[in-house]
Amino acid sequence: MLPEGQNVVQGEWAQAFEKNLDANTLFRQTGVDLWGLVNYALFRRAAQAS
């Protein structure tokens, strides 16, 4: 079910979902760092800092 008052086409729903997921995910930063390490180990390419 989609949240009321958020435009799916313009990405408002996805943005709200992502913020909620980030706020409620345990060990989020650890997972991001681990994925970056795996990505670098496999492809020898680091992600751009945002």
XYZ file of C-alpha atoms in Angstrom, residues 4 8 12 17-18 21 25 31 39 42 45 48:
12
model
C -1.083 9.019 1.073
C 5.319 7.901 -6.773
C 8.703 11.141 -3.175
C 10.930 4.792 2.171
C 14.720 5.125 1.969
C 14.818 2.267 6.072
C 18.368 -0.398 9.928
C 27.012 -2.794 5.952
C 33.493 -3.811 -4.199
C 36.627 -7.374 -6.561
C 37.693 0.657 -7.764
C 33.291 8.502 -5.122
